[in-house]
XYZ file of N, CA and C in Angstrom:
351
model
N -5.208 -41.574 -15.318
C -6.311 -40.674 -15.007
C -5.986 -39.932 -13.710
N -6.399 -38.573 -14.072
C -6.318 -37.916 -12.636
C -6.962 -38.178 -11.911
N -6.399 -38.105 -10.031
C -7.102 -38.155 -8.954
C -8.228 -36.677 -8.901
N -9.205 -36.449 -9.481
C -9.772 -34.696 -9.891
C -9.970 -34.429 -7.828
N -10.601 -35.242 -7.350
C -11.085 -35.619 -6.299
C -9.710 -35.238 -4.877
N -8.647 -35.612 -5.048
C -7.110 -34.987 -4.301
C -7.025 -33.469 -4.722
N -7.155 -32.817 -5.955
C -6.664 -32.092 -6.444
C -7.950 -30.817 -6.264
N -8.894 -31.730 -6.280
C -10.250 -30.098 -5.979
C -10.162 -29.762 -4.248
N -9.416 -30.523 -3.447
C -9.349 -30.192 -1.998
C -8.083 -29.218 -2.238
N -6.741 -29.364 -2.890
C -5.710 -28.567 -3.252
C -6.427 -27.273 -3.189
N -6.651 -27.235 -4.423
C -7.572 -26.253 -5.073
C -8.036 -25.636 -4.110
N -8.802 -26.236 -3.441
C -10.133 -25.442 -2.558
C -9.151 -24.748 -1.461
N -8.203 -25.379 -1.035
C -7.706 -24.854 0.258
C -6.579 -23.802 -0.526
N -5.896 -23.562 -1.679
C -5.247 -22.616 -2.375
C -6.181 -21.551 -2.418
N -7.443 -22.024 -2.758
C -8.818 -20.508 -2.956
C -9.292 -19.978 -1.750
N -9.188 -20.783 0.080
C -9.247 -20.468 0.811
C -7.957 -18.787 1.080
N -6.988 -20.161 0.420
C -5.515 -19.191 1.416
C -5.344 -17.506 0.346
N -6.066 -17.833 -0.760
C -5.973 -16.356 -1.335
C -7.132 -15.713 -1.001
N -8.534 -16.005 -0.841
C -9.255 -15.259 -0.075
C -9.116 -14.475 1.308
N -8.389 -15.300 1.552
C -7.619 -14.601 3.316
C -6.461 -13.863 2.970
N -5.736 -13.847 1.757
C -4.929 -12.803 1.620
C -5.406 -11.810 1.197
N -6.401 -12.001 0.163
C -6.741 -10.925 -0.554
C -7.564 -9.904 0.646
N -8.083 -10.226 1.630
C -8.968 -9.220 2.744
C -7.885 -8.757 3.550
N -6.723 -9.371 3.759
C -5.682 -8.901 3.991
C -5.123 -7.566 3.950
N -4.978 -7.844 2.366
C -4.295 -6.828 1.634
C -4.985 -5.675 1.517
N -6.320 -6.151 1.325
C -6.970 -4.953 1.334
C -7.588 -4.329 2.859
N -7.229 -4.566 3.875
C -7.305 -4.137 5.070
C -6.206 -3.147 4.889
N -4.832 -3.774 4.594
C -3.604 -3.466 4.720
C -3.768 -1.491 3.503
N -4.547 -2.269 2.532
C -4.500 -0.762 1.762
C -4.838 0.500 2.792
N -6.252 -0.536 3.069
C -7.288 0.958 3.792
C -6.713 1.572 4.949
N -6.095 0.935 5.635
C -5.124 1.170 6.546
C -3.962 2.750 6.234
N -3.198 1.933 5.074
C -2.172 3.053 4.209
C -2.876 4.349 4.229
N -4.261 3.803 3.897
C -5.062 5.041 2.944
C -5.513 6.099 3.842
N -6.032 5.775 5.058
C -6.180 6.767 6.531
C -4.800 7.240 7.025
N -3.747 6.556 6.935
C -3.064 6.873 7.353
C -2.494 8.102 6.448
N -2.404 7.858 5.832
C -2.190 9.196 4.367
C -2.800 10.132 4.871
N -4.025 10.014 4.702
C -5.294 10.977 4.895
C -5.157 11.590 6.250
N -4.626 11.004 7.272
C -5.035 11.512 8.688
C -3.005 11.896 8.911
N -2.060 11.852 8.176
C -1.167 12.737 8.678
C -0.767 13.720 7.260
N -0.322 14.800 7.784
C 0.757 15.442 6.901
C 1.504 15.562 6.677
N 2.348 14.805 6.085
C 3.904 14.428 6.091
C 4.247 14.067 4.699
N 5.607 15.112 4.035
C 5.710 15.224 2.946
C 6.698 13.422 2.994
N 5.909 12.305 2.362
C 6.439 10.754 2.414
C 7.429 11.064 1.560
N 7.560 11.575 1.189
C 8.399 11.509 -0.272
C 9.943 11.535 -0.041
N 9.617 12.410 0.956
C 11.290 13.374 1.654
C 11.864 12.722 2.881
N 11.153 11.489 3.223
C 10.925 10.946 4.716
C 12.171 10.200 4.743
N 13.019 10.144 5.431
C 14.697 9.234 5.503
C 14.249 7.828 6.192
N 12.803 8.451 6.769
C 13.031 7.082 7.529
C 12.820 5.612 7.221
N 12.177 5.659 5.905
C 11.907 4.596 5.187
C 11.416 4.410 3.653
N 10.602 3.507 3.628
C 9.664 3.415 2.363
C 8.007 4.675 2.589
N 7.773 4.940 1.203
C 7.186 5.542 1.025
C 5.703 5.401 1.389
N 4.407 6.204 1.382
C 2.874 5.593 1.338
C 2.858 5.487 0.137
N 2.981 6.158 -0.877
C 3.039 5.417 -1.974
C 3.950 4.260 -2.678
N 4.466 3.758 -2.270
C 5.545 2.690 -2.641
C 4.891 1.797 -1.461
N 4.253 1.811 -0.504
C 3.778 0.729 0.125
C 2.004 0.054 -0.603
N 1.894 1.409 -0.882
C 0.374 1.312 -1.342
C 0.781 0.301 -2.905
N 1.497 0.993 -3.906
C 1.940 0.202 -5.019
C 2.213 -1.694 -4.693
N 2.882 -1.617 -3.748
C 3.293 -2.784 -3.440
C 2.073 -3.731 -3.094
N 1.524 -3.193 -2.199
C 0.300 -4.255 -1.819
C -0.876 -4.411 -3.137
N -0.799 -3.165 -3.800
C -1.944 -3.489 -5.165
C -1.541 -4.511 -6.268
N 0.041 -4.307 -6.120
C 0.432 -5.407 -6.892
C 0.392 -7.250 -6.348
N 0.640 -6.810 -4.744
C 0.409 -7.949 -4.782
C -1.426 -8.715 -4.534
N -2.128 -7.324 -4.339
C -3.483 -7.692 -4.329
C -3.707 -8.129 -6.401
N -3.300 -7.764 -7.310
C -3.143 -8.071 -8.315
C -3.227 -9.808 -8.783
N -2.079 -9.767 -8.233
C -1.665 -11.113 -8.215
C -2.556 -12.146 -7.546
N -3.249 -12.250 -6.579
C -3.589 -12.870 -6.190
C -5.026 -13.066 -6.931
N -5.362 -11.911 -7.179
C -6.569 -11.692 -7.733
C -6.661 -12.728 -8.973
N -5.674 -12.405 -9.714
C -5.485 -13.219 -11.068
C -4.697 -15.004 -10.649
N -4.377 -14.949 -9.228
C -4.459 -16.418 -9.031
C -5.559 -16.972 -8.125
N -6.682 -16.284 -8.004
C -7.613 -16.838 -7.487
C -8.696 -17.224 -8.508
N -8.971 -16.511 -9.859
C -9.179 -16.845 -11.147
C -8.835 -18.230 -11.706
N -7.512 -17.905 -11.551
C -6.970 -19.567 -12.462
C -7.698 -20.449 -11.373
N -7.747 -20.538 -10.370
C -8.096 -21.302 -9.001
C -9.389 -21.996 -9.486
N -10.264 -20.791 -9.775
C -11.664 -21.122 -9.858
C -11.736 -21.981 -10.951
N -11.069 -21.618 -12.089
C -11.419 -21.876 -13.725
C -11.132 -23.450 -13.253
N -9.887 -23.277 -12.673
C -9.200 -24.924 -12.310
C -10.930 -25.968 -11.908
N -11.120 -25.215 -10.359
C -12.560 -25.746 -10.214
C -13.722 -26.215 -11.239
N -13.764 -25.205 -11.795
C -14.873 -25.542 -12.525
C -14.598 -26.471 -13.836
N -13.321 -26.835 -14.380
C -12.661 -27.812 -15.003
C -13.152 -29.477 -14.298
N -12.846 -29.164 -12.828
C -13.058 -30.207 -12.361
C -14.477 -30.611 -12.613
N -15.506 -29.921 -12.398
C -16.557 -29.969 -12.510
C -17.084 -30.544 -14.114
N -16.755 -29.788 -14.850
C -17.194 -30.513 -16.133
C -16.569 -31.522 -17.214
N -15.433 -31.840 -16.320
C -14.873 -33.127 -16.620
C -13.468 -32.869 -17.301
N -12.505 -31.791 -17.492
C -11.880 -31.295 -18.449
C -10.620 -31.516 -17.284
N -10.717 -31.408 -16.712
C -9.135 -31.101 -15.519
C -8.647 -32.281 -15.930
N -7.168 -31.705 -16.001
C -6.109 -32.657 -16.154
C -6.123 -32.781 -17.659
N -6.547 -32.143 -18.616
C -6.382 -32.186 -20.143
C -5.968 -30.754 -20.252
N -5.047 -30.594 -21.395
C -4.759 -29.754 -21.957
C -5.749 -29.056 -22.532
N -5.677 -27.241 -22.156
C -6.870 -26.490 -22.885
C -6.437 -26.256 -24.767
N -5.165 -27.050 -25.156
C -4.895 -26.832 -26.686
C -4.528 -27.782 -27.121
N -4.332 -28.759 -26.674
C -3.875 -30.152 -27.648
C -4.827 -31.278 -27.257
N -5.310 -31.400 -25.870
C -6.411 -32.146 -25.031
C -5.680 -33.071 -24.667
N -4.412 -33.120 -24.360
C -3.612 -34.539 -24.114
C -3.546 -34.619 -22.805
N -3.303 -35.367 -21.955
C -3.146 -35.162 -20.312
C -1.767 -34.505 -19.633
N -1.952 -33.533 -18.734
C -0.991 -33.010 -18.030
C -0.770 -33.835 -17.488
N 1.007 -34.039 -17.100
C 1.479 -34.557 -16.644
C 0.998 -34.074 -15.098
N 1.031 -35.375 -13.928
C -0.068 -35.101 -12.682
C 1.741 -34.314 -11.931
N 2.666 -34.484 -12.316
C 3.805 -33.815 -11.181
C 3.906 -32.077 -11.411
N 3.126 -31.956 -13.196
C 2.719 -30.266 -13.235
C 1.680 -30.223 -12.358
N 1.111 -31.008 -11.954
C -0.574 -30.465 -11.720
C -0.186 -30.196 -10.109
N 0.732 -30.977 -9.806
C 0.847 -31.109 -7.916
C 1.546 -29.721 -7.929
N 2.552 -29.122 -8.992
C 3.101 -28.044 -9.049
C 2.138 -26.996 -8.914
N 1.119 -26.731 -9.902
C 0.513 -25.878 -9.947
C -0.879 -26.283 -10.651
N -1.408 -27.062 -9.812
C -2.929 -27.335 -9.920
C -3.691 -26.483 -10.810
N -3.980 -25.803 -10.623
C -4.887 -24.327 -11.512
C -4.359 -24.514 -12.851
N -2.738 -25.171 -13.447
C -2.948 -25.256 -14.655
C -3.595 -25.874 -15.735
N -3.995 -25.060 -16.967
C -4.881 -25.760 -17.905
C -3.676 -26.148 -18.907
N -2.610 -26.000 -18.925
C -1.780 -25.999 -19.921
C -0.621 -27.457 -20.115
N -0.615 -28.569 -20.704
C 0.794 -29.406 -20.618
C 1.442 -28.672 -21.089
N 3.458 -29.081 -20.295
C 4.410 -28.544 -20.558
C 4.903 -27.698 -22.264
N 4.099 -28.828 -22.627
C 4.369 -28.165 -24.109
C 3.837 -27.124 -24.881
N 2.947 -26.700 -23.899
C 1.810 -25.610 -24.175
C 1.602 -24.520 -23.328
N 2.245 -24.847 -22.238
C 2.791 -23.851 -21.107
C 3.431 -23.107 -21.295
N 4.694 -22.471 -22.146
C 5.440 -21.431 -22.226
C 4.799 -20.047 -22.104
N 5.006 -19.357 -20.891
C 4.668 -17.591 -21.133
C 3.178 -18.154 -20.793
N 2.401 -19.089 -20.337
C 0.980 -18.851 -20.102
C 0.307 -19.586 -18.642
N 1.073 -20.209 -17.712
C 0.589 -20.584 -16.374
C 1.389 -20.503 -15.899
């Protein structure tokens, strides 16, 4: 049986550390986004580096990401909550607990994991 009780503090402090990225990132956009707005400078042609748009892309993707791992985060949570964590969401068998220390938020055992956590 899983420890649910070790693993919802994981959890909680993984949903902390993407909430603080995600205000991050999006500081980091709005930032890009004045800065765009408040110079005129063709970025495109610029030698001196990366682009505003290739910086802006970058952070949405990684605001993306986080977004969709703060999701699994929660779902994970609320698993805990109604008794399901640590079972497989397709066969119901128990995840192995050395996936779960891997990546807590998964609903999936190895065998059911391919292409989906």
């Amino acid at each position: 049986m899983v420890d649910a009780q070790r693993f919802r503090i994981l959890l909680e402090e993984e949903r902390d550390r993407k909430v603080a990225l995600l205000k991050a990132l999006q500081g980091d956009i709005t930032s890009v986004n004045a800065a765009r707005q408040d110079a005129n400078v063709d970025d495109e042609h610029d030698p001196e580096g990366s682009t505003i748009a290739f910086e802006l892309s970058q952070a949405s993707a990684l605001m993306e990401q986080s977004r969709v791992g703060l999701e699994q985060i929660e779902a994970a949570l609320l698993r805990i909550t109604d008794g399901s964590y640590g079972l497989c969401a397709i066969c119901g068998k128990p995840i192995a607990e050395g996936r779960l220390e891997a990546r807590p938020w998964t609903p999936y055992c190895m065998e059911h994991a391919s292409g989906r956590s």
